[in-house]
PDB file of C-alpha atoms in Angstrom:
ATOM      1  CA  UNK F1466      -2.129 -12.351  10.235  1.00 55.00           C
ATOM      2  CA  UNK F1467      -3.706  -9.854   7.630  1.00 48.00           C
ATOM      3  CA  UNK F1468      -1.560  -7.027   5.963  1.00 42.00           C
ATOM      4  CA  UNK F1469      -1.092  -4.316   8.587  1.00 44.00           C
ATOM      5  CA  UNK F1470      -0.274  -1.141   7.669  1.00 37.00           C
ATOM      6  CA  UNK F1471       2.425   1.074  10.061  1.00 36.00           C
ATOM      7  CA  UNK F1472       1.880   1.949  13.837  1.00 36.00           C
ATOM      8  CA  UNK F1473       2.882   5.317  15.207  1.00 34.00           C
ATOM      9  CA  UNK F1474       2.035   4.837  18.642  1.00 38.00           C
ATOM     10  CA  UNK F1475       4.819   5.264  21.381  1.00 41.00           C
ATOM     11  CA  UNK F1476       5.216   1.984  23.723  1.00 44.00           C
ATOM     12  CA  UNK F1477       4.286   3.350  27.352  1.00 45.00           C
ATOM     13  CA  UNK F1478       6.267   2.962  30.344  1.00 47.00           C
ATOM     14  CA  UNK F1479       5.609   0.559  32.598  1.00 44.00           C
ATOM     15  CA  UNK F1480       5.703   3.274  35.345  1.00 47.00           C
ATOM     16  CA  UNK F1481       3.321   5.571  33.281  1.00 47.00           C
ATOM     17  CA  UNK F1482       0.900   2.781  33.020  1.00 43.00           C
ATOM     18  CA  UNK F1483       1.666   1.803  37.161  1.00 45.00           C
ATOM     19  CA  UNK F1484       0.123   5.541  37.817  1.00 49.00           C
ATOM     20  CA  UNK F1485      -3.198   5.245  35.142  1.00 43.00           C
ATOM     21  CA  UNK F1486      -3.960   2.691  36.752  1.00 44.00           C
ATOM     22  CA  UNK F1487      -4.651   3.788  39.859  1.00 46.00           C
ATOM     23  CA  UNK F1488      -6.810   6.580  38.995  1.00 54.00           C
ATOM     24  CA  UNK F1489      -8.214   5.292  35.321  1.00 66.00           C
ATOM     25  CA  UNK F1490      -9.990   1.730  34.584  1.00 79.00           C
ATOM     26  CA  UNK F1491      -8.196   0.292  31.138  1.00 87.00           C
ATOM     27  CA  UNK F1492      -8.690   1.929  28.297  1.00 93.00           C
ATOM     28  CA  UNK F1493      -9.053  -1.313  25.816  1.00 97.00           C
ATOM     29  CA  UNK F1494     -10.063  -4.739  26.741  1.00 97.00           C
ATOM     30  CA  UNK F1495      -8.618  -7.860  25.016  1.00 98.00           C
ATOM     31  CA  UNK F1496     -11.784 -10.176  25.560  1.00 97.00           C
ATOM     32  CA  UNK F1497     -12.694 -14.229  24.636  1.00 97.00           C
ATOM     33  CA  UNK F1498     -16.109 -13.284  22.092  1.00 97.00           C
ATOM     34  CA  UNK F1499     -18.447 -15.080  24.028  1.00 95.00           C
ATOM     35  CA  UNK F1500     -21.814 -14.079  22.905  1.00 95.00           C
ATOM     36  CA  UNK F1501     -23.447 -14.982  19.285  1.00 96.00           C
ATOM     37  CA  UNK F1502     -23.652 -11.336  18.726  1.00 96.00           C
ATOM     38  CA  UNK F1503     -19.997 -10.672  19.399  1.00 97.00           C
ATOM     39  CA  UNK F1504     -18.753 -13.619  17.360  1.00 97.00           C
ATOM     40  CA  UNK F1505     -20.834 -12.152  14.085  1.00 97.00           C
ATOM     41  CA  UNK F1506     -19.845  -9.322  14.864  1.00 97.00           C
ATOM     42  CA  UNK F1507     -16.089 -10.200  14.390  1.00 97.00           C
ATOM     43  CA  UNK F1508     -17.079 -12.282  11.285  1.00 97.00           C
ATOM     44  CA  UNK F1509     -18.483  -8.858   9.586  1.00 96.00           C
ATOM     45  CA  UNK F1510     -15.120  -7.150  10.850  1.00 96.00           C
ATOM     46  CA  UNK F1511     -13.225 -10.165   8.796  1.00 96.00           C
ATOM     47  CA  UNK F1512     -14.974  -9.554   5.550  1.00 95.00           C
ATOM     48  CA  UNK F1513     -15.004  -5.704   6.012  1.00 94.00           C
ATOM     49  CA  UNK F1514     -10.898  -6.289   6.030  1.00 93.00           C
ATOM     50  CA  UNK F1515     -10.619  -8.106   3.070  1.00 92.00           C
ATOM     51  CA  UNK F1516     -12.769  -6.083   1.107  1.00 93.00           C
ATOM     52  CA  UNK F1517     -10.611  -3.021   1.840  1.00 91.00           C
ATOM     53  CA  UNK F1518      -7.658  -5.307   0.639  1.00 89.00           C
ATOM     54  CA  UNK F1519      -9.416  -6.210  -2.384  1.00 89.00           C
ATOM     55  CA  UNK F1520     -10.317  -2.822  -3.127  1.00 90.00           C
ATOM     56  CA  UNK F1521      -6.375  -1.627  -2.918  1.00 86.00           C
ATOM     57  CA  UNK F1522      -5.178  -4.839  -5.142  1.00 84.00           C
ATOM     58  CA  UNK F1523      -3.489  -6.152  -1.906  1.00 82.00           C
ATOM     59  CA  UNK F1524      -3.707  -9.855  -1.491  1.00 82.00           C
ATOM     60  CA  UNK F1525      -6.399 -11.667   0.547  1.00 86.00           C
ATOM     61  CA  UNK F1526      -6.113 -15.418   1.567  1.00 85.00           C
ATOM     62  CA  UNK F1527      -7.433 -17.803  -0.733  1.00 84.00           C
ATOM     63  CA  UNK F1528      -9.581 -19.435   2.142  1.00 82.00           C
ATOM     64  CA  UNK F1529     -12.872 -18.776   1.392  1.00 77.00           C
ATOM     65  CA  UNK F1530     -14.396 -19.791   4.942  1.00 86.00           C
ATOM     66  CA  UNK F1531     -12.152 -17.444   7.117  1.00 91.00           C
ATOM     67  CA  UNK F1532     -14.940 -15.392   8.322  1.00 93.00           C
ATOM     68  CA  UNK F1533     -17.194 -18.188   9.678  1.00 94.00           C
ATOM     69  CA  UNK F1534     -14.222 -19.802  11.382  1.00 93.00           C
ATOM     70  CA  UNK F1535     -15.245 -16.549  14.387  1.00 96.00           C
ATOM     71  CA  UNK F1536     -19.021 -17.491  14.176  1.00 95.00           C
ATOM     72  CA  UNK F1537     -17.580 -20.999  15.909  1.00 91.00           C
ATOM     73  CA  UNK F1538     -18.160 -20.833  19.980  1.00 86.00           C
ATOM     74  CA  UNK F1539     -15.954 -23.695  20.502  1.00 89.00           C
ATOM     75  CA  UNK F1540     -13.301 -21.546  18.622  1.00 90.00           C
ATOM     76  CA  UNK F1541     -12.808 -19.322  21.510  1.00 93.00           C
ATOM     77  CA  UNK F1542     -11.397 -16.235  18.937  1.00 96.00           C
ATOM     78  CA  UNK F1543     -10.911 -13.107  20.733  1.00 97.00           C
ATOM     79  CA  UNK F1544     -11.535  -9.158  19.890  1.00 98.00           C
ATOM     80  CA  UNK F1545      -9.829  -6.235  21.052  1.00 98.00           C
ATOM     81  CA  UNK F1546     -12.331  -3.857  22.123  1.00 97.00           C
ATOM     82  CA  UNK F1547     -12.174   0.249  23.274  1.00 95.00           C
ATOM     83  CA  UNK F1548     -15.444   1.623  24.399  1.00 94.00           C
ATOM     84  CA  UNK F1549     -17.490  -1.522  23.037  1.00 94.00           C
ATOM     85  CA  UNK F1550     -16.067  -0.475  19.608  1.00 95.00           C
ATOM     86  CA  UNK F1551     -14.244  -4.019  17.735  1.00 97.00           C
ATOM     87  CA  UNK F1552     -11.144  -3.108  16.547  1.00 97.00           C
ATOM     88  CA  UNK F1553      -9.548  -6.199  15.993  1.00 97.00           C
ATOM     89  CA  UNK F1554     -10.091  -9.745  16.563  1.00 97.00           C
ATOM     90  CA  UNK F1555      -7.985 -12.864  15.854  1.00 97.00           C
ATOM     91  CA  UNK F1556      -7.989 -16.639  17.474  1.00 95.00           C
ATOM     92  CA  UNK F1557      -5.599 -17.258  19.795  1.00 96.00           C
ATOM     93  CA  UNK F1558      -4.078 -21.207  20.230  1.00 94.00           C
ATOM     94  CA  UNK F1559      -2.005 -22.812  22.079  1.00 92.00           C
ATOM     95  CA  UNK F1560       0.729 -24.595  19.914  1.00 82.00           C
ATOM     96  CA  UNK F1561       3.285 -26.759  20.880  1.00 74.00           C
ATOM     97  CA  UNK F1562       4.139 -27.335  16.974  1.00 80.00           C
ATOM     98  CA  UNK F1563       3.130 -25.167  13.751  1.00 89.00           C
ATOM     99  CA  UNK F1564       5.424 -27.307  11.686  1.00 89.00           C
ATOM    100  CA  UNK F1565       7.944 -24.347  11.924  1.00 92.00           C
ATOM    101  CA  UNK F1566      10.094 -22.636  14.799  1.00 91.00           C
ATOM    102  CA  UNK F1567      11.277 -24.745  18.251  1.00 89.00           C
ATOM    103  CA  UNK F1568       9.243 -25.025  20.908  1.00 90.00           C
ATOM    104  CA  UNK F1569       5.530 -24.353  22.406  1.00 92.00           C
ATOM    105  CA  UNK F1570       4.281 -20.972  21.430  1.00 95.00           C
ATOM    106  CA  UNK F1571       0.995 -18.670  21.237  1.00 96.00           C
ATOM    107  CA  UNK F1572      -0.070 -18.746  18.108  1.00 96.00           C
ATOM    108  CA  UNK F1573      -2.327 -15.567  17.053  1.00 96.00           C
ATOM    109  CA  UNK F1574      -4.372 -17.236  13.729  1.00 94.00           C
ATOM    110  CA  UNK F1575      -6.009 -14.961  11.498  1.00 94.00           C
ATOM    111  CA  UNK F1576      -5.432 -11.738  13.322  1.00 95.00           C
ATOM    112  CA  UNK F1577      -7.897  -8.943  11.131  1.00 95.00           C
ATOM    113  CA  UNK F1578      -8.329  -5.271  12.066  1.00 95.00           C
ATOM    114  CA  UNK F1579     -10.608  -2.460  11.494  1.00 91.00           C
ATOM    115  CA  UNK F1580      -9.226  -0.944   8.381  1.00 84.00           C
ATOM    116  CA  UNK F1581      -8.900   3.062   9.522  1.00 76.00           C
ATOM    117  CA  UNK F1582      -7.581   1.793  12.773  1.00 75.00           C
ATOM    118  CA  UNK F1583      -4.800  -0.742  12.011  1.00 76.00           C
ATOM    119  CA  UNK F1584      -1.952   1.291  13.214  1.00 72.00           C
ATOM    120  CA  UNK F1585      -2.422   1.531  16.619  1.00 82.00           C
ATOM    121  CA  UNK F1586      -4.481  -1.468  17.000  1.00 93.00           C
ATOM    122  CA  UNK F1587      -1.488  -4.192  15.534  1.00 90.00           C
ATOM    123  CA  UNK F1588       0.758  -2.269  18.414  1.00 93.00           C
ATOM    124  CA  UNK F1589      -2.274  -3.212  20.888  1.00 97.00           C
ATOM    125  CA  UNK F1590      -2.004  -6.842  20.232  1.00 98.00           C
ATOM    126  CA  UNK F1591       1.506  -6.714  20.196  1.00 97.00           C
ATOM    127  CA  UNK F1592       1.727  -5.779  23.753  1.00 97.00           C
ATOM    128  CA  UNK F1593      -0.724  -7.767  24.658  1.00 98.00           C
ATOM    129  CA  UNK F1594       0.368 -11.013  23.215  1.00 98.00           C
ATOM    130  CA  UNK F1595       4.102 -10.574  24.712  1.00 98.00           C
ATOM    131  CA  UNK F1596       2.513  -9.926  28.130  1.00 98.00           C
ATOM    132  CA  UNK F1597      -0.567 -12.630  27.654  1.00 98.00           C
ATOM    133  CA  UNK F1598       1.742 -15.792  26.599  1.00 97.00           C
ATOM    134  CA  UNK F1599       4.149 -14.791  29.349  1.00 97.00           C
ATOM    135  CA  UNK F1600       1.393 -15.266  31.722  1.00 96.00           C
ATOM    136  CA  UNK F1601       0.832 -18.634  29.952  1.00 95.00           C
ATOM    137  CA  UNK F1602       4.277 -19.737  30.466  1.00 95.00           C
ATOM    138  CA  UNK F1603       5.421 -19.841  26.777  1.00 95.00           C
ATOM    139  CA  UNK F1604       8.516 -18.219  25.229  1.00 96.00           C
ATOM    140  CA  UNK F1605       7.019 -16.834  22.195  1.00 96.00           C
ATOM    141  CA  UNK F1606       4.159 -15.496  20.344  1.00 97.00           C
ATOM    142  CA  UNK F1607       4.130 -16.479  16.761  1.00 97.00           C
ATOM    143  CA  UNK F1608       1.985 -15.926  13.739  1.00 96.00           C
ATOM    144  CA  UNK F1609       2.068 -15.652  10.029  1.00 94.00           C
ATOM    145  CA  UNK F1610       1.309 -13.283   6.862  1.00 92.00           C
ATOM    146  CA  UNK F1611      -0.122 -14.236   3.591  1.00 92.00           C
ATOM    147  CA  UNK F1612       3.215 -13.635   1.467  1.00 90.00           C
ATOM    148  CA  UNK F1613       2.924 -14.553  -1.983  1.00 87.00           C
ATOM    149  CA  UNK F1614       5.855 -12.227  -3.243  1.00 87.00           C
ATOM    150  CA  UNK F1615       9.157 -12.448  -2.320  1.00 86.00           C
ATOM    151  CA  UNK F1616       9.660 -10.928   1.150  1.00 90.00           C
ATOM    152  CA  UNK F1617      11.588  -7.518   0.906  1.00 88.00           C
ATOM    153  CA  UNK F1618       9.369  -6.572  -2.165  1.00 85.00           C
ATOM    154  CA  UNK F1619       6.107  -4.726  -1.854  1.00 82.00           C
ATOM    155  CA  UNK F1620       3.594  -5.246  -0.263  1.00 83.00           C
ATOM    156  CA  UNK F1621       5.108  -7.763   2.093  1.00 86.00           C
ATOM    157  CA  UNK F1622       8.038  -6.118   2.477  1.00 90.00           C
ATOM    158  CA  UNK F1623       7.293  -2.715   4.250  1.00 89.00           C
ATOM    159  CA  UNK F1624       4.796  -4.539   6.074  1.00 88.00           C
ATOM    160  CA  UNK F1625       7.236  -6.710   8.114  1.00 92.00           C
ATOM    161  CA  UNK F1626       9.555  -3.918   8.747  1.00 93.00           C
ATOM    162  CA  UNK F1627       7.065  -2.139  10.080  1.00 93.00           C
ATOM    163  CA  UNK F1628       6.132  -5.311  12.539  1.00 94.00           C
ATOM    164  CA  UNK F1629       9.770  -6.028  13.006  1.00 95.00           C
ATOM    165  CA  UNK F1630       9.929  -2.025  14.436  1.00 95.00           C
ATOM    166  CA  UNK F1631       7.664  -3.188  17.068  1.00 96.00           C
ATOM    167  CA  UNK F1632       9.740  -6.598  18.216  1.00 96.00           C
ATOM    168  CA  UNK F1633       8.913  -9.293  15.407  1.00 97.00           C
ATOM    169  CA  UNK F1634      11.407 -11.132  13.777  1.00 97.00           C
ATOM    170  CA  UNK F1635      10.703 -12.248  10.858  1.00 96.00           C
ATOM    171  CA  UNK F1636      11.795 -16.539  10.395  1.00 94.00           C
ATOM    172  CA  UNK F1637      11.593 -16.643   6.558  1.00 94.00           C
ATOM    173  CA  UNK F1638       8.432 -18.030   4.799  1.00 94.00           C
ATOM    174  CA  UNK F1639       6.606 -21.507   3.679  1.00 92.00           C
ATOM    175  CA  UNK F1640       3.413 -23.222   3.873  1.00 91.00           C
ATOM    176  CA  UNK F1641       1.590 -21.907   6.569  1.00 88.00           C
ATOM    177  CA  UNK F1642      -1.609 -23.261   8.498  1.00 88.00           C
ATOM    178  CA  UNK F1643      -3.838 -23.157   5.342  1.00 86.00           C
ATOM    179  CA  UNK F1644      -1.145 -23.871   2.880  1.00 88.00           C
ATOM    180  CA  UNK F1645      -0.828 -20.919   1.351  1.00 90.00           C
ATOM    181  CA  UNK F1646       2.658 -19.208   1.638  1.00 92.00           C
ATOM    182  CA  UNK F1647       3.639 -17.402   4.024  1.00 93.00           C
ATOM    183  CA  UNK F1648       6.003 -14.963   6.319  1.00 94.00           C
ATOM    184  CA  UNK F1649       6.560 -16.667   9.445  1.00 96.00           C
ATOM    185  CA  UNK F1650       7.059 -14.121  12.739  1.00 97.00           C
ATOM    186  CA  UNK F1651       8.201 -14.530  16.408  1.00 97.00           C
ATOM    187  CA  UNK F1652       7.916 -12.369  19.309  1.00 98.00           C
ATOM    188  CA  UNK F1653       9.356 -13.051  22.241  1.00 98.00           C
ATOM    189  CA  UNK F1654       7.229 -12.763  25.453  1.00 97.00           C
ATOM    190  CA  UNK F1655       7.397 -10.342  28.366  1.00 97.00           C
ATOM    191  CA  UNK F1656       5.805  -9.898  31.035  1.00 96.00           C
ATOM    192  CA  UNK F1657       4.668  -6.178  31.164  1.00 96.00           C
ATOM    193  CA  UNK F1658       3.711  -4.771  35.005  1.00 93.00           C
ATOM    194  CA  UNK F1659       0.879  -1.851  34.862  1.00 93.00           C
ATOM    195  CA  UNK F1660       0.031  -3.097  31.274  1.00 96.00           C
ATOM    196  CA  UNK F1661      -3.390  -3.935  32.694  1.00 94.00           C
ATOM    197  CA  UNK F1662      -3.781   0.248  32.962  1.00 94.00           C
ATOM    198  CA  UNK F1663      -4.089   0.697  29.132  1.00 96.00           C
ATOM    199  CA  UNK F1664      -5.283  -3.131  27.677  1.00 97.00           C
ATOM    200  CA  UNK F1665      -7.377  -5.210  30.532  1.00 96.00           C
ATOM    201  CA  UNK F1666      -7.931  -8.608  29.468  1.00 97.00           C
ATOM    202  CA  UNK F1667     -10.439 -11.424  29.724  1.00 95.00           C
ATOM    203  CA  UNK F1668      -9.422 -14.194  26.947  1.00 96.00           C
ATOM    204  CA  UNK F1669      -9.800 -17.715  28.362  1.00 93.00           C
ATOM    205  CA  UNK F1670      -6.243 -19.652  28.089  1.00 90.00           C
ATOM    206  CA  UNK F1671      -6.199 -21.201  24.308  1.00 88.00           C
ATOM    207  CA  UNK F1672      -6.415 -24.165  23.554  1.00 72.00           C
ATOM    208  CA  UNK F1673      -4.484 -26.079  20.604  1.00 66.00           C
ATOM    209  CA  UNK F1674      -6.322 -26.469  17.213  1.00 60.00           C
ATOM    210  CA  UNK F1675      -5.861 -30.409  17.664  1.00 60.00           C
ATOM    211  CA  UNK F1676      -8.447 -29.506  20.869  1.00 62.00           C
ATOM    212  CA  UNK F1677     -10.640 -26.841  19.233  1.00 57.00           C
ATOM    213  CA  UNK F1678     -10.932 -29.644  16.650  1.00 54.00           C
ATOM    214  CA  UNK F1679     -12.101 -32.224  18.917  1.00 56.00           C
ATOM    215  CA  UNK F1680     -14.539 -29.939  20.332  1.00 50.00           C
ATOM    216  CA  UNK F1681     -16.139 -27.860  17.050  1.00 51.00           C
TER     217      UNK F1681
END
Protein backbone atom coordinates (compact mmCIF):
# COMPACT_ATOMS: atom_id res chain seq x y z
CA UNK A 1 0.00 0.00 0.00
CA UNK A 2 1.62 3.37 -1.24
CA UNK A 3 1.52 6.61 0.97
CA UNK A 4 -2.02 7.98 0.74
CA UNK A 5 -2.66 11.24 1.49
CA UNK A 6 -6.23 12.24 3.53
CA UNK A 7 -9.84 11.48 2.23
CA UNK A 8 -12.64 13.96 2.72
CA UNK A 9 -15.33 12.11 1.28
CA UNK A 10 -18.50 11.33 3.47
CA UNK A 11 -19.33 7.37 3.66
CA UNK A 12 -22.94 7.12 1.97
CA UNK A 13 -25.84 5.51 3.39
CA UNK A 14 -26.73 2.40 2.50
CA UNK A 15 -30.31 3.73 1.88
CA UNK A 16 -28.93 6.70 -0.23
CA UNK A 17 -27.08 4.30 -2.36
CA UNK A 18 -30.52 1.68 -2.31
CA UNK A 19 -32.33 4.83 -4.21
CA UNK A 20 -29.16 5.71 -6.94
CA UNK A 21 -29.40 2.73 -7.81
CA UNK A 22 -32.48 2.45 -9.14
CA UNK A 23 -32.42 5.37 -11.30
CA UNK A 24 -28.34 5.74 -11.90
CA UNK A 25 -25.88 2.82 -13.24
CA UNK A 26 -22.58 2.92 -10.74
CA UNK A 27 -20.61 5.59 -10.82
CA UNK A 28 -17.01 3.67 -10.48
CA UNK A 29 -16.23 0.18 -11.39
CA UNK A 30 -13.71 -1.96 -9.43
CA UNK A 31 -12.62 -4.25 -12.47
CA UNK A 32 -9.96 -7.55 -12.89
CA UNK A 33 -7.40 -5.59 -15.84
CA UNK A 34 -7.93 -8.00 -18.36
CA UNK A 35 -6.67 -6.59 -21.52
CA UNK A 36 -2.75 -5.89 -22.38
CA UNK A 37 -3.70 -2.34 -22.74
CA UNK A 38 -5.29 -2.06 -19.33
CA UNK A 39 -2.52 -3.91 -17.52
CA UNK A 40 0.21 -1.19 -19.06
CA UNK A 41 -1.83 1.05 -18.44
CA UNK A 42 -1.80 0.40 -14.61
CA UNK A 43 2.01 -0.20 -14.85
CA UNK A 44 2.41 3.64 -16.16
CA UNK A 45 -0.09 4.63 -13.22
CA UNK A 46 2.60 2.72 -10.76
CA UNK A 47 5.59 4.64 -11.92
CA UNK A 48 3.61 7.95 -12.31
CA UNK A 49 3.02 7.36 -8.25
CA UNK A 50 6.34 6.93 -7.29
CA UNK A 51 7.69 9.61 -9.18
CA UNK A 52 5.36 12.07 -7.42
CA UNK A 53 6.78 10.45 -4.14
CA UNK A 54 10.19 10.90 -5.24
CA UNK A 55 9.65 14.30 -6.22
CA UNK A 56 8.19 15.26 -2.49
CA UNK A 57 11.24 13.24 -0.67
CA UNK A 58 8.56 10.69 0.48
CA UNK A 59 9.74 7.15 0.45
CA UNK A 60 9.20 4.69 -2.43
CA UNK A 61 9.77 0.85 -2.07
CA UNK A 62 13.05 -0.36 -2.76
CA UNK A 63 11.58 -3.01 -5.29
CA UNK A 64 12.64 -2.06 -8.42
CA UNK A 65 10.19 -4.43 -10.50
CA UNK A 66 6.85 -3.22 -8.88
CA UNK A 67 5.50 -1.82 -11.98
CA UNK A 68 5.88 -4.90 -14.24
CA UNK A 69 4.43 -7.11 -11.53
CA UNK A 70 0.62 -5.39 -13.32
CA UNK A 71 1.95 -6.11 -16.92
CA UNK A 72 1.55 -10.04 -15.57
CA UNK A 73 -2.03 -11.57 -16.91
CA UNK A 74 -1.77 -14.41 -14.64
CA UNK A 75 -1.50 -11.71 -11.85
CA UNK A 76 -5.08 -10.89 -12.06
CA UNK A 77 -4.32 -7.03 -10.42
CA UNK A 78 -7.30 -4.93 -10.50
CA UNK A 79 -8.03 -0.98 -11.24
CA UNK A 80 -10.60 1.18 -10.00
CA UNK A 81 -12.03 2.93 -12.82
CA UNK A 82 -14.76 6.18 -13.17
CA UNK A 83 -15.67 7.01 -16.69
CA UNK A 84 -12.77 4.73 -18.21
CA UNK A 85 -10.42 7.09 -16.26
CA UNK A 86 -7.67 4.62 -13.86
CA UNK A 87 -7.60 5.90 -10.67
CA UNK A 88 -6.16 3.30 -8.78
CA UNK A 89 -5.12 -0.16 -9.17
CA UNK A 90 -3.63 -2.73 -6.75
CA UNK A 91 -3.53 -6.83 -6.78
CA UNK A 92 -5.82 -8.38 -4.82
CA UNK A 93 -4.90 -12.18 -3.13
CA UNK A 94 -6.31 -14.43 -1.33
CA UNK A 95 -4.20 -15.19 1.88
CA UNK A 96 -4.68 -17.59 4.36
CA UNK A 97 -1.14 -16.50 5.97
CA UNK A 98 1.05 -13.18 5.42
CA UNK A 99 3.31 -14.30 8.21
CA UNK A 100 1.39 -11.74 10.42
CA UNK A 101 -2.30 -11.39 11.87
CA UNK A 102 -4.75 -14.76 12.54
CA UNK A 103 -6.60 -16.09 10.07
CA UNK A 104 -7.47 -16.05 6.11
CA UNK A 105 -7.73 -12.56 4.82
CA UNK A 106 -7.85 -10.34 1.47
CA UNK A 107 -4.81 -9.11 1.01
CA UNK A 108 -4.72 -5.75 -1.23
CA UNK A 109 -0.67 -5.87 -2.50
CA UNK A 110 0.71 -2.85 -3.85
CA UNK A 111 -2.34 -0.68 -3.85
CA UNK A 112 -1.04 2.80 -6.06
CA UNK A 113 -3.29 5.76 -6.92
CA UNK A 114 -3.47 8.58 -9.25
CA UNK A 115 -1.59 11.23 -7.43
CA UNK A 116 -4.31 14.40 -7.61
CA UNK A 117 -6.95 11.89 -6.83
CA UNK A 118 -5.79 9.86 -3.78
CA UNK A 119 -8.26 11.18 -1.36
CA UNK A 120 -11.29 9.99 -2.47
CA UNK A 121 -10.00 7.13 -4.34
CA UNK A 122 -8.18 5.22 -0.94
CA UNK A 123 -11.98 5.75 0.58
CA UNK A 124 -13.19 3.91 -2.78
CA UNK A 125 -11.18 0.87 -2.13
CA UNK A 126 -11.90 0.96 1.30
CA UNK A 127 -15.49 0.34 0.79
CA UNK A 128 -15.00 -1.82 -1.63
CA UNK A 129 -12.61 -4.19 -0.06
CA UNK A 130 -14.86 -4.45 3.29
CA UNK A 131 -17.86 -5.26 1.05
CA UNK A 132 -15.72 -7.49 -1.69
CA UNK A 133 -13.95 -9.96 1.00
CA UNK A 134 -17.28 -10.21 2.77
CA UNK A 135 -18.66 -11.59 -0.33
CA UNK A 136 -15.59 -13.92 -0.31
CA UNK A 137 -16.29 -15.18 3.05
CA UNK A 138 -13.18 -13.76 4.86
CA UNK A 139 -13.08 -11.68 8.07
CA UNK A 140 -10.65 -9.14 7.06
CA UNK A 141 -8.98 -7.12 4.51
CA UNK A 142 -5.38 -6.53 5.22
CA UNK A 143 -2.48 -4.75 3.64
CA UNK A 144 0.70 -2.97 4.39
CA UNK A 145 2.70 0.51 4.06
CA UNK A 146 6.29 1.01 3.34
CA UNK A 147 7.27 2.40 6.96
CA UNK A 148 10.78 3.00 7.38
CA UNK A 149 10.37 5.60 10.32
CA UNK A 150 8.98 4.98 13.40
CA UNK A 151 5.17 4.92 13.14
CA UNK A 152 3.61 8.10 14.83
CA UNK A 153 6.40 10.26 13.16
CA UNK A 154 6.02 11.85 9.77
CA UNK A 155 5.32 10.75 7.05
CA UNK A 156 3.94 7.46 8.28
CA UNK A 157 2.35 8.77 10.96
CA UNK A 158 -0.48 11.14 9.65
CA UNK A 159 -0.86 8.75 7.00
CA UNK A 160 -2.28 5.90 9.17
CA UNK A 161 -4.44 8.15 11.12
CA UNK A 162 -5.86 9.25 8.30
CA UNK A 163 -6.57 5.36 7.16
CA UNK A 164 -7.42 4.47 10.69
CA UNK A 165 -10.36 7.52 10.29
CA UNK A 166 -11.78 5.39 7.67
CA UNK A 167 -11.82 1.79 9.73
CA UNK A 168 -8.05 0.51 9.64
CA UNK A 169 -6.35 -0.52 12.52
CA UNK A 170 -3.15 -0.32 12.45
CA UNK A 171 -1.20 -4.04 13.92
CA UNK A 172 2.30 -2.54 14.44
CA UNK A 173 5.06 -3.04 11.77
CA UNK A 174 7.84 -5.72 10.44
CA UNK A 175 9.00 -7.32 7.40
CA UNK A 176 6.43 -7.22 5.01
CA UNK A 177 5.90 -9.22 1.62
CA UNK A 178 9.11 -7.79 0.01
CA UNK A 179 11.06 -7.45 3.16
CA UNK A 180 11.15 -4.13 3.54
CA UNK A 181 9.50 -2.74 6.78
CA UNK A 182 6.45 -2.09 7.17
CA UNK A 183 2.94 -0.85 8.89
CA UNK A 184 0.74 -3.70 8.97
CA UNK A 185 -3.34 -2.76 8.67
CA UNK A 186 -6.67 -4.66 9.13
CA UNK A 187 -10.08 -3.89 8.16
CA UNK A 188 -12.70 -5.74 9.07
CA UNK A 189 -15.25 -6.79 6.37
CA UNK A 190 -18.87 -5.79 5.82
CA UNK A 191 -21.11 -6.48 3.73
CA UNK A 192 -22.52 -3.13 2.33
CA UNK A 193 -26.33 -3.43 0.57
CA UNK A 194 -26.83 -0.68 -2.39
CA UNK A 195 -22.95 -0.32 -2.46
CA UNK A 196 -23.19 -1.63 -6.02
CA UNK A 197 -25.06 2.07 -6.75
CA UNK A 198 -21.77 4.07 -6.37
CA UNK A 199 -18.68 1.20 -7.00
CA UNK A 200 -19.95 -1.85 -9.43
CA UNK A 201 -17.51 -4.49 -9.53
CA UNK A 202 -16.09 -7.13 -11.83
CA UNK A 203 -12.69 -8.51 -10.12
CA UNK A 204 -12.43 -12.30 -10.50
CA UNK A 205 -12.11 -13.99 -6.83
CA UNK A 206 -8.12 -13.83 -5.97
CA UNK A 207 -6.19 -16.22 -5.83
CA UNK A 208 -3.17 -16.76 -3.25
CA UNK A 209 0.38 -15.69 -4.39
CA UNK A 210 1.49 -19.47 -3.74
CA UNK A 211 -1.22 -19.94 -6.93
CA UNK A 212 -0.41 -16.81 -8.97
CA UNK A 213 3.09 -18.29 -8.57
CA UNK A 214 2.36 -21.56 -9.96
CA UNK A 215 0.65 -20.04 -12.77
CA UNK A 216 3.05 -16.77 -13.88
Amino acid sequence: MSTWPASTATEPSSASLHQAAAAFPAVYEMRTLCTDAEREEAAALVQDRQRWLTMRGLPVPARADISSMFRVSGAKPAGLFEDGLLLGCMIPHREPDLGWGDGPCLFLDSVHTLPDRSDGVIRLITLWASDFAARLGVPLVRAEALARRPLDVDPIGPFLRRLSDMGWDVRGSGAGQDGERAARLELTSEHRPGLGALIGCRVHEPRSVAEQRRVT
